[in-house]
Coordinates of C-alpha atoms and ligand atoms in Angstrom, one line a residue:
Chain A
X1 CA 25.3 -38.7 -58.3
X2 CA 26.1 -37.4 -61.8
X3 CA 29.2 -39.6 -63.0
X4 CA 31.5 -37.5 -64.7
X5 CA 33.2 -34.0 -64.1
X6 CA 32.4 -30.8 -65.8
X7 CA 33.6 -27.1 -65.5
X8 CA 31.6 -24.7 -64.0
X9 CA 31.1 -21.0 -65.1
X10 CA 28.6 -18.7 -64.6
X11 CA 27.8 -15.6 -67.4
X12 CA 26.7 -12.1 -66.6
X13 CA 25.7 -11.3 -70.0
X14 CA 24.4 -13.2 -73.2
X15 CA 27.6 -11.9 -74.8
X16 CA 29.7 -13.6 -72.0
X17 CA 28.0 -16.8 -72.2
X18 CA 28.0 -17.3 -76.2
X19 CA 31.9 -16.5 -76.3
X20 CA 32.8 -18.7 -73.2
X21 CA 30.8 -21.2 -75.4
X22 CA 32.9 -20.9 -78.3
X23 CA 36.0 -20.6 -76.8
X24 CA 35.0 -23.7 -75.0
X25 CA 34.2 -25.3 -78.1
X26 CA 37.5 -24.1 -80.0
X27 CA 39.6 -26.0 -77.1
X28 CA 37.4 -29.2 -77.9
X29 CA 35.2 -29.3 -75.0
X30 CA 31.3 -30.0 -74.8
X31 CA 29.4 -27.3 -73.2
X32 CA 25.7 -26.7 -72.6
X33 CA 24.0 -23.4 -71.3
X34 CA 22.5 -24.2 -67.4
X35 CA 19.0 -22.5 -66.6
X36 CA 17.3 -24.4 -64.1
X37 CA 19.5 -27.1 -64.6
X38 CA 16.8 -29.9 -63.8
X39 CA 17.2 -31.6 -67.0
X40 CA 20.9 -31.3 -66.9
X41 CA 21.4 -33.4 -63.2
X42 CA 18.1 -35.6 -63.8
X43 CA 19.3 -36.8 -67.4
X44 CA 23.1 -36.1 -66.6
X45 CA 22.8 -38.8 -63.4
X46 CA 21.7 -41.3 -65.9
X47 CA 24.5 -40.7 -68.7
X48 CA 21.9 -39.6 -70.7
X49 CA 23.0 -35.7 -71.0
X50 CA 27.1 -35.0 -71.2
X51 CA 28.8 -32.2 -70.5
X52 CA 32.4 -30.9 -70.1
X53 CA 31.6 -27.5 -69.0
X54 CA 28.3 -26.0 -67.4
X55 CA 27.6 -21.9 -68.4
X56 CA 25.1 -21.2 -65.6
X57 CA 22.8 -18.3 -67.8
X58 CA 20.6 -17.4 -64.1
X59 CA 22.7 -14.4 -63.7
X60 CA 22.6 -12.6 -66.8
X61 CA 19.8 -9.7 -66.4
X62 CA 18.0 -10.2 -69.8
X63 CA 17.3 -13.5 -69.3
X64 CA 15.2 -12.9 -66.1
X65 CA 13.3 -9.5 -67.4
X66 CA 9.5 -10.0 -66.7
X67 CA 7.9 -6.2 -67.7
X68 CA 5.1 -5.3 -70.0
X69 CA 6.3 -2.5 -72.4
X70 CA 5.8 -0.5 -75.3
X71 CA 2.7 -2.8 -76.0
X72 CA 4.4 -6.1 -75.2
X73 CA 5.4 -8.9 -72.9
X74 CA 9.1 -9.5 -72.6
X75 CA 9.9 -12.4 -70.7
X76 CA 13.1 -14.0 -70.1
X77 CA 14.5 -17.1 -70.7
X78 CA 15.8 -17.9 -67.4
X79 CA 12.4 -17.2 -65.5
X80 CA 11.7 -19.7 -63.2
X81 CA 8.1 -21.2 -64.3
X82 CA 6.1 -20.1 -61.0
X83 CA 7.9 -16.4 -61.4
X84 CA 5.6 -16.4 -64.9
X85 CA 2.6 -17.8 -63.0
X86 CA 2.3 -15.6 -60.2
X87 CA 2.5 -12.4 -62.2
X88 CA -0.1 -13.8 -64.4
X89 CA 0.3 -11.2 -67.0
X90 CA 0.2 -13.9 -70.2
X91 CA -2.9 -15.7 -68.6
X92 CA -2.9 -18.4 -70.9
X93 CA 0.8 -18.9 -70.6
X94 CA 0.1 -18.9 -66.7
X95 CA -2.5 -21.4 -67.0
X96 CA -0.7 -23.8 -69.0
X97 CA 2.6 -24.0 -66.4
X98 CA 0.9 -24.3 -63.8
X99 CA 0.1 -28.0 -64.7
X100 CA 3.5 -28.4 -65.4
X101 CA 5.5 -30.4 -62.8
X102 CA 4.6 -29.6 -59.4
X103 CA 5.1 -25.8 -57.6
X104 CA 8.5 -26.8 -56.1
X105 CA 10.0 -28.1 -59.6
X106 CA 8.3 -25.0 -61.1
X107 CA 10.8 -22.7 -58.9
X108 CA 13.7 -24.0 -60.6
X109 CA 12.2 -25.1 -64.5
X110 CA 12.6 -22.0 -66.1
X111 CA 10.7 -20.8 -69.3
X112 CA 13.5 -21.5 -72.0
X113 CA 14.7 -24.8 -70.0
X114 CA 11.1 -26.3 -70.7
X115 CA 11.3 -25.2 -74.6
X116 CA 15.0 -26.4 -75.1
X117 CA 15.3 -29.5 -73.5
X118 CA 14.9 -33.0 -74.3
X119 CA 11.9 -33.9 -72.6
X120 CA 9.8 -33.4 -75.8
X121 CA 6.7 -32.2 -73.9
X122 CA 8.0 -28.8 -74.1
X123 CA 4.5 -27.0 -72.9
X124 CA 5.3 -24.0 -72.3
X125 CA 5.4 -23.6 -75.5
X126 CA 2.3 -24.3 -76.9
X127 CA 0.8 -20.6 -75.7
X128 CA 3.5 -19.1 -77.6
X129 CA 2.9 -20.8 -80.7
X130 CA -0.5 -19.8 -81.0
X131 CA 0.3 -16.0 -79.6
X132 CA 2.6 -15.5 -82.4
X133 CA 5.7 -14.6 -79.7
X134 CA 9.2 -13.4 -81.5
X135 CA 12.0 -14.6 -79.8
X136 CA 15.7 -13.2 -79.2
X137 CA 18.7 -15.1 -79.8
X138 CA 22.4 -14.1 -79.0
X139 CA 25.1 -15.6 -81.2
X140 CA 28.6 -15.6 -82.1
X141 CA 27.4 -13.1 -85.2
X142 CA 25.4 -10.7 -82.9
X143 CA 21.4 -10.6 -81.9
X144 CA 18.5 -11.5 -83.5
X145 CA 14.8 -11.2 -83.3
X146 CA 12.7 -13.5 -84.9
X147 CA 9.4 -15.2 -85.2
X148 CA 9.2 -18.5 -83.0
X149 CA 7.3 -20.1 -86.0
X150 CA 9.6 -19.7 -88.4
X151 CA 12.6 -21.5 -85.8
X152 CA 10.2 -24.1 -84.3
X153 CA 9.7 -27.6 -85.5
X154 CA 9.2 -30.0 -82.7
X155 CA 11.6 -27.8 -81.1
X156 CA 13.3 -24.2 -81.7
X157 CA 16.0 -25.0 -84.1
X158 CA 18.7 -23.2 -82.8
X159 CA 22.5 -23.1 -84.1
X160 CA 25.2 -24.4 -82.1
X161 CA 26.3 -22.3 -79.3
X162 CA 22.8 -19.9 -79.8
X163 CA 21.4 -18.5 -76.6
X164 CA 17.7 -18.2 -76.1
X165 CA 17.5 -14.8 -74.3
X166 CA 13.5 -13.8 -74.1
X167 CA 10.2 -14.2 -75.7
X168 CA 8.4 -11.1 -76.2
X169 CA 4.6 -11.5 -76.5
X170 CA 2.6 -8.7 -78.3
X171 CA 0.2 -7.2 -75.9
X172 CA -3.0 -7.8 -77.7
X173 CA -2.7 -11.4 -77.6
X174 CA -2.3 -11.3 -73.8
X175 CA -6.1 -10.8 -73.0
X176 CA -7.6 -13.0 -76.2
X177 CA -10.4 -15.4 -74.8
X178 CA -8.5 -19.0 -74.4
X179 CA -8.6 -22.8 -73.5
X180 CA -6.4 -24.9 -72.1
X181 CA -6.1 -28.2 -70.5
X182 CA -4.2 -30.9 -69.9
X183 CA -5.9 -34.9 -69.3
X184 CA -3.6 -36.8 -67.4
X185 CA -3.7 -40.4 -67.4
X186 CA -4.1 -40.5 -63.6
X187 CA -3.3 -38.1 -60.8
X188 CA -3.1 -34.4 -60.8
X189 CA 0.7 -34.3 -61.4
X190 CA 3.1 -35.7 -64.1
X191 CA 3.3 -35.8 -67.7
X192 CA 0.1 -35.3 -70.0
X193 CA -2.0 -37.9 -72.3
X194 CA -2.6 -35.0 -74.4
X195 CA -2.3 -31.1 -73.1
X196 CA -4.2 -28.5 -75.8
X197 CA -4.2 -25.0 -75.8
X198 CA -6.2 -22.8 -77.9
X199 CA -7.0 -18.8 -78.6
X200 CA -9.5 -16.9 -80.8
X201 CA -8.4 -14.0 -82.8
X202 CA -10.2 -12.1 -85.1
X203 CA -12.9 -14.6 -84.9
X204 CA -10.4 -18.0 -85.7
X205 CA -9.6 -20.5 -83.4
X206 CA -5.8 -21.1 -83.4
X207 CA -4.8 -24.5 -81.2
X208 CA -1.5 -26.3 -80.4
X209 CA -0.7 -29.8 -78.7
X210 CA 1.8 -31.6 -76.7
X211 CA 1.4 -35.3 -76.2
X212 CA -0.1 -36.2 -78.8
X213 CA 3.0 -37.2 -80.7
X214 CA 6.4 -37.2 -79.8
X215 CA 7.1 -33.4 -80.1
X216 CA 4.5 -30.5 -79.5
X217 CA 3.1 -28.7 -82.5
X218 CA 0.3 -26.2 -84.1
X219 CA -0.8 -27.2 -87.7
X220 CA -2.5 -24.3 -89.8
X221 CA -4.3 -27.2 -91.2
X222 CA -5.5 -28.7 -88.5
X223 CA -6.9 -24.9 -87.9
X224 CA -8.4 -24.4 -91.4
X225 CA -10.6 -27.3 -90.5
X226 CA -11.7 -26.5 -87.3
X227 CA -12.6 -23.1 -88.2
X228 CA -15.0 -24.3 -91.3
X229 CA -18.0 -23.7 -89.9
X230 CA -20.0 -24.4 -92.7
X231 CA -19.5 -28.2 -91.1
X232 CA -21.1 -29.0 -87.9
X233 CA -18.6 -29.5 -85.3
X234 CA -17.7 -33.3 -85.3
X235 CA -17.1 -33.3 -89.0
X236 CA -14.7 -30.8 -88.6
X237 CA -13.0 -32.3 -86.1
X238 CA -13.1 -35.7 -88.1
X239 CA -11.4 -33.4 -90.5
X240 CA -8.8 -31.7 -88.1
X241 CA -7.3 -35.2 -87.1
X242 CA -6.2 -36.2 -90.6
X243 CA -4.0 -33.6 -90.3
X244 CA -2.1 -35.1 -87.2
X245 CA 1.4 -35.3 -88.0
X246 CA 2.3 -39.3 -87.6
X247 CA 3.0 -41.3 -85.6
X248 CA 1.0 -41.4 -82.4
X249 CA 2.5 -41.6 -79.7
X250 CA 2.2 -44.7 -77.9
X251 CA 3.6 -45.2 -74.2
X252 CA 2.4 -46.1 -70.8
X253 CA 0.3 -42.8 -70.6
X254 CA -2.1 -44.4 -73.3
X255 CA -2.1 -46.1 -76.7
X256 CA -2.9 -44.1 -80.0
X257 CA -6.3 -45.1 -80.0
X258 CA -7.2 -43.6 -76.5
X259 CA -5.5 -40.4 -77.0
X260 CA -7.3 -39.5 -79.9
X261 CA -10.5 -40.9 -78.3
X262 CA -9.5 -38.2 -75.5
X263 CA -8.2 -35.8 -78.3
X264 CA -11.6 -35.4 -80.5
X265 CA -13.8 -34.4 -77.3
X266 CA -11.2 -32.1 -75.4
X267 CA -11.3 -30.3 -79.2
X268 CA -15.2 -30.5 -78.7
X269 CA -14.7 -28.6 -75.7
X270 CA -12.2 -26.5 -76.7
X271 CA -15.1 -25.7 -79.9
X272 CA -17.4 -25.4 -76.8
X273 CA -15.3 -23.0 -75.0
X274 CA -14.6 -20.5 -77.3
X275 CA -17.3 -20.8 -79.7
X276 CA -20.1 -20.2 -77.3
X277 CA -22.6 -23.2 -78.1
X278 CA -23.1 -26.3 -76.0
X279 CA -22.2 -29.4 -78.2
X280 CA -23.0 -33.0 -77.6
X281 CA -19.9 -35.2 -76.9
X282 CA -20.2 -38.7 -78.9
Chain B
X1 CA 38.5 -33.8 -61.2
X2 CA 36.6 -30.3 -61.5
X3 CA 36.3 -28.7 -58.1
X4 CA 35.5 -25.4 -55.8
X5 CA 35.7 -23.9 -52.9
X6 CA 32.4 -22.7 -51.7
X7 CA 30.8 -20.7 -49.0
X8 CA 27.6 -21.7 -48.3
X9 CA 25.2 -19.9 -45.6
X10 CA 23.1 -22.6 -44.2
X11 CA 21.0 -22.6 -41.2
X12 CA 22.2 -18.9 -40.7
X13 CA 26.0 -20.4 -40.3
X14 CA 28.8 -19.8 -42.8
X15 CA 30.0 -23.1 -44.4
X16 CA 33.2 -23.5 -46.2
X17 CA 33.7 -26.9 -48.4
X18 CA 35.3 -28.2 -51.5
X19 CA 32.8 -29.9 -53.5
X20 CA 32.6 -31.5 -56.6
X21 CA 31.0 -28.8 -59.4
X22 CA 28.7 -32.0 -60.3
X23 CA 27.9 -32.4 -56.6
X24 CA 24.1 -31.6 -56.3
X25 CA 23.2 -29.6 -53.2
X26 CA 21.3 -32.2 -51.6
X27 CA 24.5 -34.9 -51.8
X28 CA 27.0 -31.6 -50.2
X29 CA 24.8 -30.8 -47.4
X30 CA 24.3 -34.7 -45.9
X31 CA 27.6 -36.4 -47.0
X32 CA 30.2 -33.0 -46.4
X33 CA 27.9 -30.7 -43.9
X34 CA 26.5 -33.8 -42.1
X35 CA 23.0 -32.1 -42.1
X36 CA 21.1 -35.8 -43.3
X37 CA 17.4 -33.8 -42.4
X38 CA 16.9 -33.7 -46.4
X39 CA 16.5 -36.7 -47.8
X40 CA 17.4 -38.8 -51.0
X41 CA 14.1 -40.9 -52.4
X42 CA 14.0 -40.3 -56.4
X43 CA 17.0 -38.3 -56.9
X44 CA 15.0 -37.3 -59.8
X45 CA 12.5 -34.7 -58.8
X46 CA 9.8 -36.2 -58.5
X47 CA 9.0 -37.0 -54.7
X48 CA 10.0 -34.0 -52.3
X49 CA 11.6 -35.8 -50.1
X50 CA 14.8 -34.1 -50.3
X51 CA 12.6 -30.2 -50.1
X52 CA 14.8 -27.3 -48.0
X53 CA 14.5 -23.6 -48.8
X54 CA 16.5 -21.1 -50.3
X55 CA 15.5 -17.4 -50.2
X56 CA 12.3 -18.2 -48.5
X57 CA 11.3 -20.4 -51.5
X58 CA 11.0 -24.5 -51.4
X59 CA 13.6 -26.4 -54.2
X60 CA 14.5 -29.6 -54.1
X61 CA 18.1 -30.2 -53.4
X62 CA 18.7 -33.6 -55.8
X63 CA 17.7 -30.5 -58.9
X64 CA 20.5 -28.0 -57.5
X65 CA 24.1 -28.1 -57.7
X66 CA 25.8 -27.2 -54.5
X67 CA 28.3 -24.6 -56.5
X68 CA 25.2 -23.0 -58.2
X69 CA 24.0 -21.4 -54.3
X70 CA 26.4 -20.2 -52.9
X71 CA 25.2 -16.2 -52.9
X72 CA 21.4 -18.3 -51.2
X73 CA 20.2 -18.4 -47.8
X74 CA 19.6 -22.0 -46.9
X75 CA 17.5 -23.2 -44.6
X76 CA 17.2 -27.1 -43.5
X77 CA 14.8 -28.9 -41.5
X78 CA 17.8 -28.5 -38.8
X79 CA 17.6 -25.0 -39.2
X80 CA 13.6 -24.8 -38.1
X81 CA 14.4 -25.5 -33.9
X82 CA 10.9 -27.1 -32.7
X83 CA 8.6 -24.5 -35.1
X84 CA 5.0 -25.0 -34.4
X85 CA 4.7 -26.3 -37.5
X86 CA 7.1 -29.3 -36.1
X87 CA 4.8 -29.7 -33.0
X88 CA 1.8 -29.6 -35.4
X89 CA 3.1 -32.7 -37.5
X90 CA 3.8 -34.4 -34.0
X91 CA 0.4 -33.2 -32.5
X92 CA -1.9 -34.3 -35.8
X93 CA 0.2 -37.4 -36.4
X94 CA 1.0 -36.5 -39.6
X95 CA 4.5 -39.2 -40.1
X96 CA 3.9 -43.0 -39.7
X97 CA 7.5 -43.9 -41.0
X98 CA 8.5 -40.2 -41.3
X99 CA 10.7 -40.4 -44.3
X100 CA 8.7 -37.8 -46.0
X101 CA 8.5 -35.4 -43.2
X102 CA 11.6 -33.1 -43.2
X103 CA 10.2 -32.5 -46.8
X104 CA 6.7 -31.7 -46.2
X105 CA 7.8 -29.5 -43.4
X106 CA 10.1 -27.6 -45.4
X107 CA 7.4 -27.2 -48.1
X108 CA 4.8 -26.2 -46.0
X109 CA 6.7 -23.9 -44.3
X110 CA 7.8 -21.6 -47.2
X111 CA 4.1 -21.6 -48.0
X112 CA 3.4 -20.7 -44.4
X113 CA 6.0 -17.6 -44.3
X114 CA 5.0 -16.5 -47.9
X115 CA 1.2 -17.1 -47.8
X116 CA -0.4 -17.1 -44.2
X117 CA -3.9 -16.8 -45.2
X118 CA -3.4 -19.5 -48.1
X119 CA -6.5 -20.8 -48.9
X120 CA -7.4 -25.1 -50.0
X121 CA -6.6 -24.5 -53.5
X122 CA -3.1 -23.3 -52.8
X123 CA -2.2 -25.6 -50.1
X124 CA -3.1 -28.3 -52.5
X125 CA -0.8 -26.9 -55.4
X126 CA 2.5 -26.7 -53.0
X127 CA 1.7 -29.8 -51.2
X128 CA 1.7 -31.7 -54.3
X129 CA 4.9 -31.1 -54.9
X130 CA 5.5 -34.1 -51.9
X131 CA 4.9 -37.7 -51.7
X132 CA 3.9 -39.5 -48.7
X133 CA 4.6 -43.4 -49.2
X134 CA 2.9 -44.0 -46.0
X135 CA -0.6 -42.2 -47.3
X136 CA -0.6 -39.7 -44.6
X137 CA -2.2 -36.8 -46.4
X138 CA -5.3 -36.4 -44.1
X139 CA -3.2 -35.9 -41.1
X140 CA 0.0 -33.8 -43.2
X141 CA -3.1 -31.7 -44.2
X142 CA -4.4 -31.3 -41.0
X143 CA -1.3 -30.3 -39.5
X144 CA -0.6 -27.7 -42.2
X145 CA -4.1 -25.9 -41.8
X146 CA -3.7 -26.0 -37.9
X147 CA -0.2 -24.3 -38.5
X148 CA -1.9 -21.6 -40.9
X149 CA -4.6 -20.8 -38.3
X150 CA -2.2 -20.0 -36.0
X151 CA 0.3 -18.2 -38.3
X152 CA -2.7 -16.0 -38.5
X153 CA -3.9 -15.6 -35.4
X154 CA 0.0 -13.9 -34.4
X155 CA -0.4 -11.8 -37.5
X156 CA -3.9 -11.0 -35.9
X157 CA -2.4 -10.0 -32.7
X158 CA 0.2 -8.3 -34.6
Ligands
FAD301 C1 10.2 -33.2 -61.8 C2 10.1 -32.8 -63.2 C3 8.8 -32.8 -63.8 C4 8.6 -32.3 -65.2 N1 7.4 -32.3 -65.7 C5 7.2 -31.7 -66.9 C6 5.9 -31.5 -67.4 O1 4.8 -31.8 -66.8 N2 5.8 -30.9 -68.6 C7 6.9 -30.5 -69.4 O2 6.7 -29.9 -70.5 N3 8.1 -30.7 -68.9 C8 8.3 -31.3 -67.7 N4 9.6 -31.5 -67.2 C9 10.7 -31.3 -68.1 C10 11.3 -29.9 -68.0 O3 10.5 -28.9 -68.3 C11 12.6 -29.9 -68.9 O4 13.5 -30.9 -68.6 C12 13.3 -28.6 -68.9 O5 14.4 -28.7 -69.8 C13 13.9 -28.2 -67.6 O6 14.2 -26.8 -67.6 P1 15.6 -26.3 -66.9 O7 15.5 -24.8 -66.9 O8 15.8 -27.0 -65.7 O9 16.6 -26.8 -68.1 P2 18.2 -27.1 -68.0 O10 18.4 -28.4 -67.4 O11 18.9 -25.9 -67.5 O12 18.5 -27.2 -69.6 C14 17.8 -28.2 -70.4 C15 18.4 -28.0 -71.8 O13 18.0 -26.8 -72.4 C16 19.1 -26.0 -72.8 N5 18.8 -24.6 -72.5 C17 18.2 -24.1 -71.3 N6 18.0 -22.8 -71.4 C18 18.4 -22.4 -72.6 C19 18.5 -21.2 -73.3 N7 18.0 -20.1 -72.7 N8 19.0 -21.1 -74.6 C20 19.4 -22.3 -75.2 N9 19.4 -23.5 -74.6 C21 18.9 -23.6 -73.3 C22 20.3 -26.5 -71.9 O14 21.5 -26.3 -72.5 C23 19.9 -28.0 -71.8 O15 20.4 -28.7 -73.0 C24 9.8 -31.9 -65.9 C25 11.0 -32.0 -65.3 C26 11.2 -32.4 -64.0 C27 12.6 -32.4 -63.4
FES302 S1 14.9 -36.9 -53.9 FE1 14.6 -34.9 -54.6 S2 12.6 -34.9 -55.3 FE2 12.9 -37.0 -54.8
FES303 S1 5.3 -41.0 -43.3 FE1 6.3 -42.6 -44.4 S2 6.6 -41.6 -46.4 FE2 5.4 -40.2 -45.4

């Protein structure tokens, strides 16, 4: 049982729900945006996420748009996460939720729950990172389109009060050839060791992580070096991990050593995979 | 204390009750509706125990606030009146202590209703979504595939 009291309103556009939100914060209160709302009862139930007032965002229509148009992918925020598998149109992006959770968690996660909230595995984003996806924000001072790399580090950085609305993908990232996997320490459900996802365009491998430190992230860096083929490919991975951002993260799914023991032959693979050649693992 | 009126339309009956807008679904239909066929385990979403369906799709009640339904079909084990599916889990034995199994069903029979001719690899991805303390996944399966076949064989004779 969640052990305090909140207010509960429910939006039917973005422009309803950001000036509820302010409103609600002029009178002093402590409002969140609900999408699935997971995160909000499971961390809520352990004090761990307050609230005064809830703004359910399920019912605003931008925020469930799934179309393909005018050469791109416009998804909205409050998708539930199986809604984006089954149509399969991003197959990367469907690839990489389906190992989130488990199917009947999936049909209430939605796709801007998983990259707002506070569980930092976040990996729904990592296919957008890589797929250069702009995203729309509503907020007191009006709309705005944007780049999610220039708003993401370790999470999007959004103003107080901002509304995630969609994530539009261009179309000619949707079909790129693509990796993506995610080692668990045990089972086939829960959170990953390490998940990696990776793309080739115009002949350059572009990769992103989750689990590997405490926040997911792409490096243009850690890139650089994997795409130097002058090196053969363990040197350039040798090379890659330097670039880890710091620390490691070190919980029960495995200690630093391990993960990047599990992280320098999944990149092997991923090298593997979209390189064409058959390498050796150490 | 923040609280609402609500209609909810469970088991195809209209419900009215004041709940609590931080009541979770799963709390308002055992403790106010008296419908205790889903069950609390994690409370955290983790083991299925607590699985009903709204709209024809499985969620698990302990990740839904009661006031956040109330435009949903719901369905509850209750709701289900001796489905085969039912008679499969008692024919296959798949319960030992049975906690688990108003949560399964309720899984498996979205999956059943939306996907008849669901083949291994998608039973296994909904059924995972359920935890059996008791280990009975053999027999759960079992039941499950002997329920398919003859979802099939009506939509056959359809
Ligand atoms: C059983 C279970 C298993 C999980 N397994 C995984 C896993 O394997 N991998 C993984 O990455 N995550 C996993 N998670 C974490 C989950 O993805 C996050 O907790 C996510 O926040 C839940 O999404 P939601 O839509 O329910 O979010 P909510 O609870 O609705 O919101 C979470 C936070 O995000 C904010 N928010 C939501 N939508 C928006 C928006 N459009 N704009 C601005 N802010 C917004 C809310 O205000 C709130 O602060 C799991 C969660 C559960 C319950
Ligand atoms: S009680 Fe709901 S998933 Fe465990
Ligand atoms: S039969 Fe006991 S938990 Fe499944």
């Amino acid at each position: 049982m969640i052990p305090y009291d909140f207010a509960y309103f429910k939006a039917s556009t973005a422009e309803e729900a950001v000036e509820l939100y302010q409103s609600l914060r002029e009178q002093g209160k402590q409002p969140v945006y609900y999408a699935g709302g997971t995160e909000i009862i499971t961390l809520g139930r352990m004090k761990e996420v307050y609230t005064e007032a809830v703004i359910d965002i399920k019912g605003i229509t931008e925020c469930q748009t799934l179309q393909l148009e005018q050469n791109q992918l416009v998804m909205g925020a409050a998708l539930p996460l199986t809604k984006l598998q089954e149509a399969n149109l991003f197959p990367l992006l469907s690839q990489t939720i389906s190992e989130i959770a488990d199917h009947t968690a999936r049909n209430k996660i939605t796709l801007g729950g998983n990259l707002c909230g506070n569980i930092y595995y976040r990996e729904a984003v990592l296919p957008l990172l890589i797929a250069d996806t702009d995203v729309v924000i509503a907020g007191k001072s009006g709309r705005r389109r944007i780049p999610l790399n220039s708003i993401f580090d370790e999470r999007p950085c959004l103003e107080d009060g901002e509304l995630l609305t969609q994530l539009i993908t261009q179309s000619d990232y949707l079909g790129l050839p693509y990796y993506s996997v995610k080692k668990r320490r045990q089972w086939d459900v829960g959170y990953p060791l390490i998940t990696v996802t990776a793309l080739k365009k115009e002949g350059k491998i572009r990769v992103s992580f989750s689990g590997v430190c405490l926040f997911p992230f792409r490096s243009e860096r850690i890139e650089e070096c994997l795409n130097d083929t002058r090196l053969n490919p363990d040197d350039r991975i040798e090379r890659a991990i330097q670039h880890l951002p710091k620390p490691i993260s070190n919980d029960v799914e495995g200690s630093p050593e391990y993960r990047l023991f599990v992280l320098k032959n999944t990149l092997l693979d991923v090298l593997q995979a979209l390189e064409g050649e058959t390498y050796a693992h150490n | 204390m923040h609280t609402t009126e609500i209609t909810l339309e469970v088991n195809g009956e209209t419900r009215s009750v004041t709940v609590r807008n931080a009541d979770t679904l799963l709390y308002v239909l055992r403790d106010k509706l008296g419908l205790t066929g889903a069950k609390p385990g994690c409370l955290n979403g983790d083991c299925g125990t607590c699985t009903i369906d709204v709209d024809g799709n499985p969620m698990k009640s302990c990740l839904m606030l009661a006031v956040e339904v109330q435009e949903a079909k719901i369905t509850t084990v209750e709701g289900l009146k001796y489905s085969s599916l039912q008679t499969e889990f008692v024919d296959k034995f798949a319960f030992q202590c049975g906690y688990c199994t108003p949560g399964f069903i309720m899984n498996a029979n979205a999956l059943i209703k939306q996907y008849p001719h669901a083949n291994d690899m998608l039973i296994k991805e909904w059924l995972e979504s359920n935890i059996c303390r008791c280990t009975g996944y053999k027999e759960i399966e079992e039941a499950v595939k002997s329920a398919l076949a003859t979802a099939q064989t009506v939509l056959r004779q359809q």
